[in-house]
Coordinates of C-alpha atoms in Angstrom, one line a residue:
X1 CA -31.6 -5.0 11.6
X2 CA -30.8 -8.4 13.4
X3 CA -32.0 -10.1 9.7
X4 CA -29.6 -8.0 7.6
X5 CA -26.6 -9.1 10.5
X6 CA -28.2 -13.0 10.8
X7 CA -28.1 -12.7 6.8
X8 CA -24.9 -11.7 6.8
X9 CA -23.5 -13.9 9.4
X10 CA -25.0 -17.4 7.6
X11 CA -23.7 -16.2 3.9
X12 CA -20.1 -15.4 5.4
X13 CA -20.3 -19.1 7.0
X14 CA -21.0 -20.6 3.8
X15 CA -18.2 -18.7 2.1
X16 CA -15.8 -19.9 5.3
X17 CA -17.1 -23.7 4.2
X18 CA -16.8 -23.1 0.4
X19 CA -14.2 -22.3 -1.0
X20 CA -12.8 -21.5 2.8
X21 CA -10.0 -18.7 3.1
X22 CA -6.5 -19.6 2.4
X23 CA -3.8 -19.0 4.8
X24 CA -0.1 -18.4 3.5
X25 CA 1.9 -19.4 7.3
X26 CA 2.6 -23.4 8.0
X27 CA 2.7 -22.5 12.0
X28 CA -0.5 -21.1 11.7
X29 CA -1.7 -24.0 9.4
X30 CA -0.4 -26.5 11.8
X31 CA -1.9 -25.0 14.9
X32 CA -5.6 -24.8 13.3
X33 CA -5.1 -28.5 11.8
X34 CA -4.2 -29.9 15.3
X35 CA -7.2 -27.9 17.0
X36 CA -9.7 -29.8 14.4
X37 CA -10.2 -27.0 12.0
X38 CA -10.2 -28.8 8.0
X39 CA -7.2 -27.8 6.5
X40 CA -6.0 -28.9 2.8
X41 CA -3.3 -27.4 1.6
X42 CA -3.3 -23.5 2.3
X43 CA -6.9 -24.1 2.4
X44 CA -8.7 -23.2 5.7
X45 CA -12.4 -24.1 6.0
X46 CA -13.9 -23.7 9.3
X47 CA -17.7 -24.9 10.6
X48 CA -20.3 -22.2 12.6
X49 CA -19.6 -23.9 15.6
X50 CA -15.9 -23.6 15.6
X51 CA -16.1 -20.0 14.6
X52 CA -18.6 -19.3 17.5
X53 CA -16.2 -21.2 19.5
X54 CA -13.1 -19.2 19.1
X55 CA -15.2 -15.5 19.1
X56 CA -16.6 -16.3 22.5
X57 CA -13.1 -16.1 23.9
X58 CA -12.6 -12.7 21.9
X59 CA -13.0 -9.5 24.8
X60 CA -15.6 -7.1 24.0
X61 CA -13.3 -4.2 25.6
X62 CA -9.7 -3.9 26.7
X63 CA -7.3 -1.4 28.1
X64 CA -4.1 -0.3 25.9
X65 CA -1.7 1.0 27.9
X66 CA 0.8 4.2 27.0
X67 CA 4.2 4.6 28.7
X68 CA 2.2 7.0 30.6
X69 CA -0.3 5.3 32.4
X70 CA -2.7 8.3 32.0
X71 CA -3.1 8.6 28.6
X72 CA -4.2 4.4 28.7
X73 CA -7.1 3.8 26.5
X74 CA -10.1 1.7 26.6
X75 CA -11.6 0.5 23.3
X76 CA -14.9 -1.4 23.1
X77 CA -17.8 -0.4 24.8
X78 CA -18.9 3.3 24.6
X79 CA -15.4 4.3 23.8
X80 CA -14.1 6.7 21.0
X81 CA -10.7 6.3 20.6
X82 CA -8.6 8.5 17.5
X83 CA -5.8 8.1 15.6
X84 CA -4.2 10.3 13.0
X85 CA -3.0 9.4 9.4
X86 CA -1.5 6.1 8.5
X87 CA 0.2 4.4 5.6
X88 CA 0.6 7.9 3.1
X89 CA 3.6 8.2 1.0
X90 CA 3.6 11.9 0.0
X91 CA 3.0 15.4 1.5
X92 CA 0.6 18.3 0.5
X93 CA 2.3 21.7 1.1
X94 CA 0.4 24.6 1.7
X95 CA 0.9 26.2 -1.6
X96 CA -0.6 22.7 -2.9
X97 CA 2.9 21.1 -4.3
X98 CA 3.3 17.2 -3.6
X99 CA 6.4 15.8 -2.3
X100 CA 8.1 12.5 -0.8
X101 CA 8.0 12.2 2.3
X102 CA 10.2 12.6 5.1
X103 CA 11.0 11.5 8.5
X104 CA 11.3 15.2 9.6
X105 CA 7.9 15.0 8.7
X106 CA 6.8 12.0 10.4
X107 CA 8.4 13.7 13.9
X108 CA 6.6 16.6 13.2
X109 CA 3.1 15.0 13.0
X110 CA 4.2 12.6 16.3
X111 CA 5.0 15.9 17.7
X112 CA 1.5 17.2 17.0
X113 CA 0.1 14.2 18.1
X114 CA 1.7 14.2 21.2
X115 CA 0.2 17.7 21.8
X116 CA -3.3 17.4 21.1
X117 CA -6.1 15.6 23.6
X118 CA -8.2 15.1 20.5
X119 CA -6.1 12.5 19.0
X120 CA -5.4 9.0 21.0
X121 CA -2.8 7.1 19.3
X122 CA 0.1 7.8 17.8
X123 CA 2.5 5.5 15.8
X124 CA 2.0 3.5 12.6
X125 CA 2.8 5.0 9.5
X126 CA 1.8 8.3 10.4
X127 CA 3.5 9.0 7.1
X128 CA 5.8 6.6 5.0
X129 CA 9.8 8.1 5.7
X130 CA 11.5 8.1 2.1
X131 CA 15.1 8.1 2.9
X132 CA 14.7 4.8 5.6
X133 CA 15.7 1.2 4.4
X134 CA 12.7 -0.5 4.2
X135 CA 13.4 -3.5 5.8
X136 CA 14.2 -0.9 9.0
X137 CA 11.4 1.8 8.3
X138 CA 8.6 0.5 10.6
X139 CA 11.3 -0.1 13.8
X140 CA 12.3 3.8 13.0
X141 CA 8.8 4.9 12.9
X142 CA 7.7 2.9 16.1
X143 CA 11.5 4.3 17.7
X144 CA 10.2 8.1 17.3
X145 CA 6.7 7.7 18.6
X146 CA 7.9 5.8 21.5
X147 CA 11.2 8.6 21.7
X148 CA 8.4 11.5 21.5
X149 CA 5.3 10.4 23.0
X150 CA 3.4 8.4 25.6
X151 CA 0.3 8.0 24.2
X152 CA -0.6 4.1 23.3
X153 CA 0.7 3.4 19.6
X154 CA -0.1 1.7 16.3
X155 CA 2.7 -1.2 15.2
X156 CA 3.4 -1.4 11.6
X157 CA 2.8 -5.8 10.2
X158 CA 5.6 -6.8 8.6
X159 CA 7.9 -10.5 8.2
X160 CA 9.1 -12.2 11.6
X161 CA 11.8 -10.1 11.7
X162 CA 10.5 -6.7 11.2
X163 CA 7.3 -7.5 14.3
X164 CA 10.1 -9.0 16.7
X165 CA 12.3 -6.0 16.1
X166 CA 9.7 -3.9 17.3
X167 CA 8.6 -6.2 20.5
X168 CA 12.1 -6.5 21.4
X169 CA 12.2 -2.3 21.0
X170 CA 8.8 -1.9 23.0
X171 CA 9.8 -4.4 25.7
X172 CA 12.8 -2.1 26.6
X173 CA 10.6 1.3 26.3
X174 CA 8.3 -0.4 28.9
X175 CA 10.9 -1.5 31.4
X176 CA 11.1 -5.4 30.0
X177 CA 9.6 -8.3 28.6
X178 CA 7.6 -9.3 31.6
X179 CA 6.2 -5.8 32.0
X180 CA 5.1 -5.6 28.3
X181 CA 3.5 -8.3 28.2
X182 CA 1.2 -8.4 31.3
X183 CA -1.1 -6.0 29.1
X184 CA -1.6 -4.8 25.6
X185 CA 0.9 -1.7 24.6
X186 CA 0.8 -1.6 20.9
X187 CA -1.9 -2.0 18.6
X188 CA -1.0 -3.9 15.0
X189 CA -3.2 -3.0 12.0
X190 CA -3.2 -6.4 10.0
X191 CA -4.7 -6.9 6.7
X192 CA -6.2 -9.4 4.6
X193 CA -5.4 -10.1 0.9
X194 CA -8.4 -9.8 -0.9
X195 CA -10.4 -11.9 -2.3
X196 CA -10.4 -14.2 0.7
X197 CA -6.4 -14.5 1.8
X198 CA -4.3 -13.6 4.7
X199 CA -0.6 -13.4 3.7
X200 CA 2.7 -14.3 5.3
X201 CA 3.7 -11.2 6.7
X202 CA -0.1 -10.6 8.4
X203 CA 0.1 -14.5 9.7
X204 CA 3.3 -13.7 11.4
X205 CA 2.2 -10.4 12.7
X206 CA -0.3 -12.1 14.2
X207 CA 1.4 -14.9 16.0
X208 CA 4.3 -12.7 17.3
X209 CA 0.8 -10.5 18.7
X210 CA -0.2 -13.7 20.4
X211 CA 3.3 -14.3 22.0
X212 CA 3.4 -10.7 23.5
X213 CA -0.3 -10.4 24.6
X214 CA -0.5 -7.6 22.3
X215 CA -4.2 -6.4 20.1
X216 CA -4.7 -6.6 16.8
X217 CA -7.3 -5.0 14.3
X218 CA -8.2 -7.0 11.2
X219 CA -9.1 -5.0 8.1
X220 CA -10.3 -6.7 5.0
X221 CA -9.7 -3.3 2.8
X222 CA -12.3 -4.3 0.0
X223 CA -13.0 -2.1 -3.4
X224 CA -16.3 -2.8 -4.1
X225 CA -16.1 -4.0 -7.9
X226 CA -12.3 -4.4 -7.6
X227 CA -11.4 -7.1 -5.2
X228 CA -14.7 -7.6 -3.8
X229 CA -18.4 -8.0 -5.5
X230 CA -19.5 -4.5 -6.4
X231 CA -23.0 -4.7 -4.4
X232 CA -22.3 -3.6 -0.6
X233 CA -24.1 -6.5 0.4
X234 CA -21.8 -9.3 -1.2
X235 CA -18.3 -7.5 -0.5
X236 CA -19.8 -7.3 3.5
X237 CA -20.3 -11.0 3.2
X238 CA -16.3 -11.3 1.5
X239 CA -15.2 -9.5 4.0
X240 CA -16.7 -10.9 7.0
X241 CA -15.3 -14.1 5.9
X242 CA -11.8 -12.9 6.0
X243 CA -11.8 -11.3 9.6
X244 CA -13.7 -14.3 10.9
X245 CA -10.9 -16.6 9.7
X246 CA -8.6 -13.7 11.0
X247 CA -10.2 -13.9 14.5
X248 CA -10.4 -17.4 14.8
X249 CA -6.3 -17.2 14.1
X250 CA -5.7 -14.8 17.3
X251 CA -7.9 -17.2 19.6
X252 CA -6.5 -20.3 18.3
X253 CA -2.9 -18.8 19.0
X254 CA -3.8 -17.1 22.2
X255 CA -7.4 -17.4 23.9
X256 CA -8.5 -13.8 25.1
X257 CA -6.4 -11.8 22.5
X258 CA -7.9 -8.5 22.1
X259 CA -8.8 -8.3 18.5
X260 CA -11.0 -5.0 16.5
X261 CA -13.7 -6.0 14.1
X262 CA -11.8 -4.1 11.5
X263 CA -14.0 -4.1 7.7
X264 CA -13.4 -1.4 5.8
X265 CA -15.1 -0.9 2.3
X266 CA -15.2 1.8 -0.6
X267 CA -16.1 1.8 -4.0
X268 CA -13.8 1.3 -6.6
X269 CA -13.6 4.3 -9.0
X270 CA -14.2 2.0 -12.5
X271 CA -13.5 5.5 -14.2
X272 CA -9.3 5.2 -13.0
X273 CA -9.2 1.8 -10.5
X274 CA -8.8 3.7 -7.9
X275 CA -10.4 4.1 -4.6
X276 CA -13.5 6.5 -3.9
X277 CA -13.0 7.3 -0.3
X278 CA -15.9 10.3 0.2
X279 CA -18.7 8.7 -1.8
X280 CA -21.6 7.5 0.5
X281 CA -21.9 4.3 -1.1
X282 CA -20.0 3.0 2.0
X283 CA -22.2 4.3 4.5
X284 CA -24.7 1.3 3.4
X285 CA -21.8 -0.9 4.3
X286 CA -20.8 0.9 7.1
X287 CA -23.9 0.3 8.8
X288 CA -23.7 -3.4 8.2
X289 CA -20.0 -3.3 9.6
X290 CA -21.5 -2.3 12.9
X291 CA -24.2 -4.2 13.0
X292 CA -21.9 -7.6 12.5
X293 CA -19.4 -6.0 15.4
X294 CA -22.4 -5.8 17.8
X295 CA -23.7 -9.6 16.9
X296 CA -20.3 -10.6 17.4
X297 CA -19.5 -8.4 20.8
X298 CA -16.3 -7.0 19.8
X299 CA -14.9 -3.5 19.4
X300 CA -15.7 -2.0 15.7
X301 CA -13.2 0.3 13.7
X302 CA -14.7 3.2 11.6
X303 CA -13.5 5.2 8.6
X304 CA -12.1 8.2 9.5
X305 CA -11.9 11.8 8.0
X306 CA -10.8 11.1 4.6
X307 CA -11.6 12.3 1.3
X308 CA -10.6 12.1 -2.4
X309 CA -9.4 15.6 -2.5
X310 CA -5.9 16.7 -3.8
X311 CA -5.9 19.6 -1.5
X312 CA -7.3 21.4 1.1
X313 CA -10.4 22.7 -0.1
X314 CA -14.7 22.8 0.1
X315 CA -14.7 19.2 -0.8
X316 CA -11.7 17.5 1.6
X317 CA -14.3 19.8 3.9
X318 CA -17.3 17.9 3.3
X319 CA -16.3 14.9 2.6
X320 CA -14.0 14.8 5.8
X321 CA -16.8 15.9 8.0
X322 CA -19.5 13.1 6.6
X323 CA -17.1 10.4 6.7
X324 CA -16.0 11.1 10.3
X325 CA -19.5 12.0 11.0
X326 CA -20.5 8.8 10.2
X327 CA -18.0 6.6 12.9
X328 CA -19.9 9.6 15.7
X329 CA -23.4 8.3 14.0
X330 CA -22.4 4.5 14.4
X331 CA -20.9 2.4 17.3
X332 CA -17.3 3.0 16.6
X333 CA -14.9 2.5 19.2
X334 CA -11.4 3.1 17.3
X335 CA -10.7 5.6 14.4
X336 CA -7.4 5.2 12.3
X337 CA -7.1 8.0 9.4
X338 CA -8.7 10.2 11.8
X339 CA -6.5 13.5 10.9
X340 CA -4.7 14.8 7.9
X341 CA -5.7 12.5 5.1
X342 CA -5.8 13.7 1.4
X343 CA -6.0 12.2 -2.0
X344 CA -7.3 8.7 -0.9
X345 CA -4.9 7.6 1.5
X346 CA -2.1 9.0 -0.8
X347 CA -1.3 11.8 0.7
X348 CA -1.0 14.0 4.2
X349 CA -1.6 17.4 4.2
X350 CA -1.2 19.6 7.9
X351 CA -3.1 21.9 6.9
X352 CA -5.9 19.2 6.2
X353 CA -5.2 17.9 9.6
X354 CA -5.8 21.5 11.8
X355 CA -9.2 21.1 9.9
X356 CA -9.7 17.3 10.8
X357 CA -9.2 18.4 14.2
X358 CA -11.7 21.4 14.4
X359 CA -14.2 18.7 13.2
X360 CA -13.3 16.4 15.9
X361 CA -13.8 19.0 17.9
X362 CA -17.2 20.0 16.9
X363 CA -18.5 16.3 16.1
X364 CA -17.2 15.9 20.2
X365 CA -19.3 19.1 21.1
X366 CA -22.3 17.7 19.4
X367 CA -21.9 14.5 21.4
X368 CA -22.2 16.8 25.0
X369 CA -25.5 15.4 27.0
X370 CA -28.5 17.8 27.1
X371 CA -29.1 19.6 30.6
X372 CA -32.4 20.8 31.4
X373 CA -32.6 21.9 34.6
X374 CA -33.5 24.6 36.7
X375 CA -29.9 26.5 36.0
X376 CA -30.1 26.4 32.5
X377 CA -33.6 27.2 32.5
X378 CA -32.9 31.1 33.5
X379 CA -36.0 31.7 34.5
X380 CA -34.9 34.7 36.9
X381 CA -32.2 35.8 33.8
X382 CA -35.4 36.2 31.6
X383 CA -37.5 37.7 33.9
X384 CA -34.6 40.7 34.9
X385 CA -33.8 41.8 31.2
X386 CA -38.6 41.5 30.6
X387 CA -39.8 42.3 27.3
X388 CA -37.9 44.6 24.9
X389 CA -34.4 43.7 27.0
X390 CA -31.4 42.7 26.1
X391 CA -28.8 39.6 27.7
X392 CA -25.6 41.2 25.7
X393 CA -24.7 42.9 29.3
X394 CA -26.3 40.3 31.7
X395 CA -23.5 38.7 34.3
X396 CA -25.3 35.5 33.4
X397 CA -23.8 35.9 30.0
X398 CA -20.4 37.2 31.5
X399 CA -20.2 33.9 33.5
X400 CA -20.9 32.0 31.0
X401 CA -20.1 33.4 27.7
X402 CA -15.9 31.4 27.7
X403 CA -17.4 28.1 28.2
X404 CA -21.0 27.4 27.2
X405 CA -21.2 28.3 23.4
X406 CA -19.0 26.3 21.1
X407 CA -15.5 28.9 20.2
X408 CA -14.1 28.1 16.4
X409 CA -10.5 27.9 16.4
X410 CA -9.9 28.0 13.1
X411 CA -12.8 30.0 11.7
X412 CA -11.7 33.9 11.4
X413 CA -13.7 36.8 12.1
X414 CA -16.5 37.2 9.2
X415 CA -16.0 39.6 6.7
X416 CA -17.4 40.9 3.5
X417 CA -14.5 40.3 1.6
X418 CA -13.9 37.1 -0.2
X419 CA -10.1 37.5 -0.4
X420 CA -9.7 38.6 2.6
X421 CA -11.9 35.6 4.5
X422 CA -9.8 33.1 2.5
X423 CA -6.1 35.0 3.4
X424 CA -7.7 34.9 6.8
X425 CA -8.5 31.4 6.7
X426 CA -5.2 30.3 5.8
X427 CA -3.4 32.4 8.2
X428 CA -5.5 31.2 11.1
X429 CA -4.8 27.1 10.2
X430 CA -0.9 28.5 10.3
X431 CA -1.8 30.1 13.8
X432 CA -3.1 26.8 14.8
X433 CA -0.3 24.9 13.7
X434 CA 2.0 27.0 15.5
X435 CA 0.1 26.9 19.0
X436 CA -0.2 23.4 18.9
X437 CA 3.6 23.2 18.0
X438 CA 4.3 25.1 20.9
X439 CA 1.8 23.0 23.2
X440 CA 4.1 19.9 22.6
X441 CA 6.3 19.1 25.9
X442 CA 8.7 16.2 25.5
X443 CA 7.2 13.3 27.4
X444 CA 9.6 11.8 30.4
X445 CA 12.1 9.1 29.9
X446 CA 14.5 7.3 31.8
X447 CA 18.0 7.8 30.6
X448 CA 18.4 3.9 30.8
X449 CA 15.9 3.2 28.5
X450 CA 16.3 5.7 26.5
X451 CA 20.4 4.2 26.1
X452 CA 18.8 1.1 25.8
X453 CA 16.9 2.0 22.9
X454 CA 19.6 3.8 21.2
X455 CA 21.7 0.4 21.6
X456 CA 19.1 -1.8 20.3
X457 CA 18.8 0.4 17.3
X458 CA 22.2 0.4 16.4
X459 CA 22.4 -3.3 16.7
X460 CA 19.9 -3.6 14.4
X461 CA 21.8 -1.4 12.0
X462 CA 20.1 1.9 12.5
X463 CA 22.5 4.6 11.4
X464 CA 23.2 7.3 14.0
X465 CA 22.2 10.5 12.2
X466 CA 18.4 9.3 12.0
X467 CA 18.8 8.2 15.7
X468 CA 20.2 11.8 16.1
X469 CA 17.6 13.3 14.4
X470 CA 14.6 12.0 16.2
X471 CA 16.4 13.1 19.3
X472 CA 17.1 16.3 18.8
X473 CA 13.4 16.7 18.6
X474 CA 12.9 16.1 22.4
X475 CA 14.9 19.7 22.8

């Protein structure tokens, strides 16, 4: 294992010294040229020594704090930390039609969120809101998870404008600038531009990060055979490369910033060009993506409970389960796409996320430590019921029957009946949905920072009826 990682390491170095990465920000180009990395151009080439340099000021673990200090996180480490959908443009209904959509829909997942102690994070594009402007779409997202939540939250990169917007919006939700920044708040998901590029927007996001002391999570988002060598081998190498030069941005702008070893990989489908999100061709890479976080001490991203399924079905089952298995079978201290995903990445389904849930929930039962001891030995329980008894009627099993053995919540009474199972089924994920609906309580809020809010949004040109609207979800 330490070969593949030392293999991986010394190939990635040599792509970082030829051709080197190229960087589209002149700040950013400045700031490495005048710390003695080799710049030419947009041309970024950096030597082992510099890049070992700038990761040994990288944490290994940090805290990121919610508006409520009890639903803080800690990431690196042993930590497991979830987060729901993010980036999808369309919605699976329950009778399988697709649709745009909506921020009714967005509230409703922050809402559901909110509600569950499976899920960690809210924020982000939880889904992608049709009807808002685009150049205000990721303040109105980050306005409604801070409006109904408290949990820590995902930012949204973006230009200059579109990142400050949202500091200037979470400095107010968390009682000023100073307060905000004495600790991270908000966690950006910045991507590269493979092959080997970070753009403008994800070099801004970046430095307004560093000027906030808010964490960031690189992802080089490779298609094996599309934008990256089809071998998992040679697109860990590409892609290692890119968060390197990534990382060494955040410490060269601020020493210390919390930053996620974030590679993702997935083969490309060469049948369509699209992505294959359930094959297990990525596990191979997967296991590599660990391995390099470890070498480099830093907190690892995993993949997530996705599939390539159109709908909720056997196969957005299985292929949800083994992909999330996988972060529980690895060193994975922050899941994004951890609930609801469909159609690779295209889509959100909520019935697909009830059943992303009831595998968290199992994968987190399966993770309970093993007691042996005299207690759970029963050696007086066995001995009272003696051969040819029974333990159906035992007080032992009374006590313990609500809280030892593992109760579905979405699995229905068996039955012999096919139709009726699947009916069943169905009905019991629209239970589910409603009782976790009903779970959601609207997290405090001062009334000046709420009005604060509201003013800064309509400065910013936020029309009141989508203000309104996320409001009158808190009743």
């Amino acid at each position: 294992m330490q070969n593949i990682s030392k293999q991986i390491h010394n190939a990635s170095l040599k792509i970082l010294n030829d051709p080197g990465v190229c960087l589209h920000d002149p700040i950013v180009l400045n700031i490495l040229k005048n710390q003695g990395i080799k710049v030419d151009g947009q041309m970024v080439r950096f030597s082992e020594e510099q890049v070992m340099a700038y990761l040994a000021t990288a944490p290994s673990s940090f805290t990121l704090k919610g508006r409520n200090d009890l639903r803080s996180i800690s990431i690196g480490g042993n930590s497991r930390c979830i987060a729901p959908a993010y980036g999808v443009a369309e919605v699976v209904t329950a009778d399988h039609q697709q649709r745009q959509a909506c921020l009714d829909d967005y509230i409703r997942i922050a809402k559901l969120v909110q509600a569950t102690e499976l899920l960690h994070l809210s924020g982000g594009i939880l889904v992608q809101p049709v009807e808002l402007d685009a150049d205000l779409a990721g303040l109105v997202m980050v306005y409604t998870a801070l409006t109904l939540g408290d949990k820590p939250i995902l930012g949204i990169q973006g230009d200059e404008t579109q990142v400050r917007r949202i500091m200037d919006l979470a400095c107010i939700a968390f009682g000023g600038e100073e307060q905000f920044k004495r600790c991270p708040k908000i966690l950006f998901l910045v991507n590269t531009l493979s092959p080997l590029q970070m753009d403008a927007n994800a070099l801004a996001t970046l430095r307004i990060c560093a000027e906030y002391n808010q964490a960031a999570i690189i992802t080089p988002g490779l298609m094996f055979g599309s934008t990256s060598p089809i071998t998992p081998a040679g697109s860990m190498v590409q892609a290692n490369a890119e968060f390197l030069a990534g990382a060494c941005v955040t410490q060269a702008l601020s020493p210390g910033m919390p930053v996620i070893y974030g590679c993702l990989g997935s083969p490309a489908d060469l049948r369509t060009g699209g992505l294959s999100l359930g094959s297990p061709s990525r596990f191979a890479y997967k296991r590599m993506a660990t391995q390099m976080a470890e070498k480099y001490k830093l907190p690892n991203r995993g993949i997530g409970a996705v599939t390539d399924a159109g709908q909720v079905s056997v196969q957005s089952g299985y292929e949800s389960m083994m992909t999330l298995s996988s972060d529980y079978q690895y060193r994975t201290s922050i899941v994004i796409h951890g609930a609801g995903i469909l159609n690779s990445f295209s889509q959100f389904s909520f019935e697909q996320f009830m059943v992303d849930l009831e595998i968290i929930r199992m994968l987190n039962e399966n993770e309970k430590p093993l007691i042996v001891d005299e207690a759970s030995l029963a050696l007086d329980v066995i001995r009272q019921a003696g051969p040819g008894g029974e333990f159906l009627t035992s007080p032992h099993t009374l006590k313990h029957c609500r809280t030892l053995l593992f109760q579905p919540e979405l699995a229905p009474p068996k039955t012999n009946t096919p139709k009726a199972y699947t009916n069943a089924f169905t009905r019991s994920i629209e239970k589910g949905l409603f009782r976790l609906e009903e779970k959601y309580c609207t997290p405090d809020m001062s009334i000046k920072i709420q009005h604060g809010m509201e003013d800064y949004m309509k400065g910013c040109g936020i029309q009141s009826h989508i203000l309104e609207t996320v409001l009158s979800a808190k009743e």
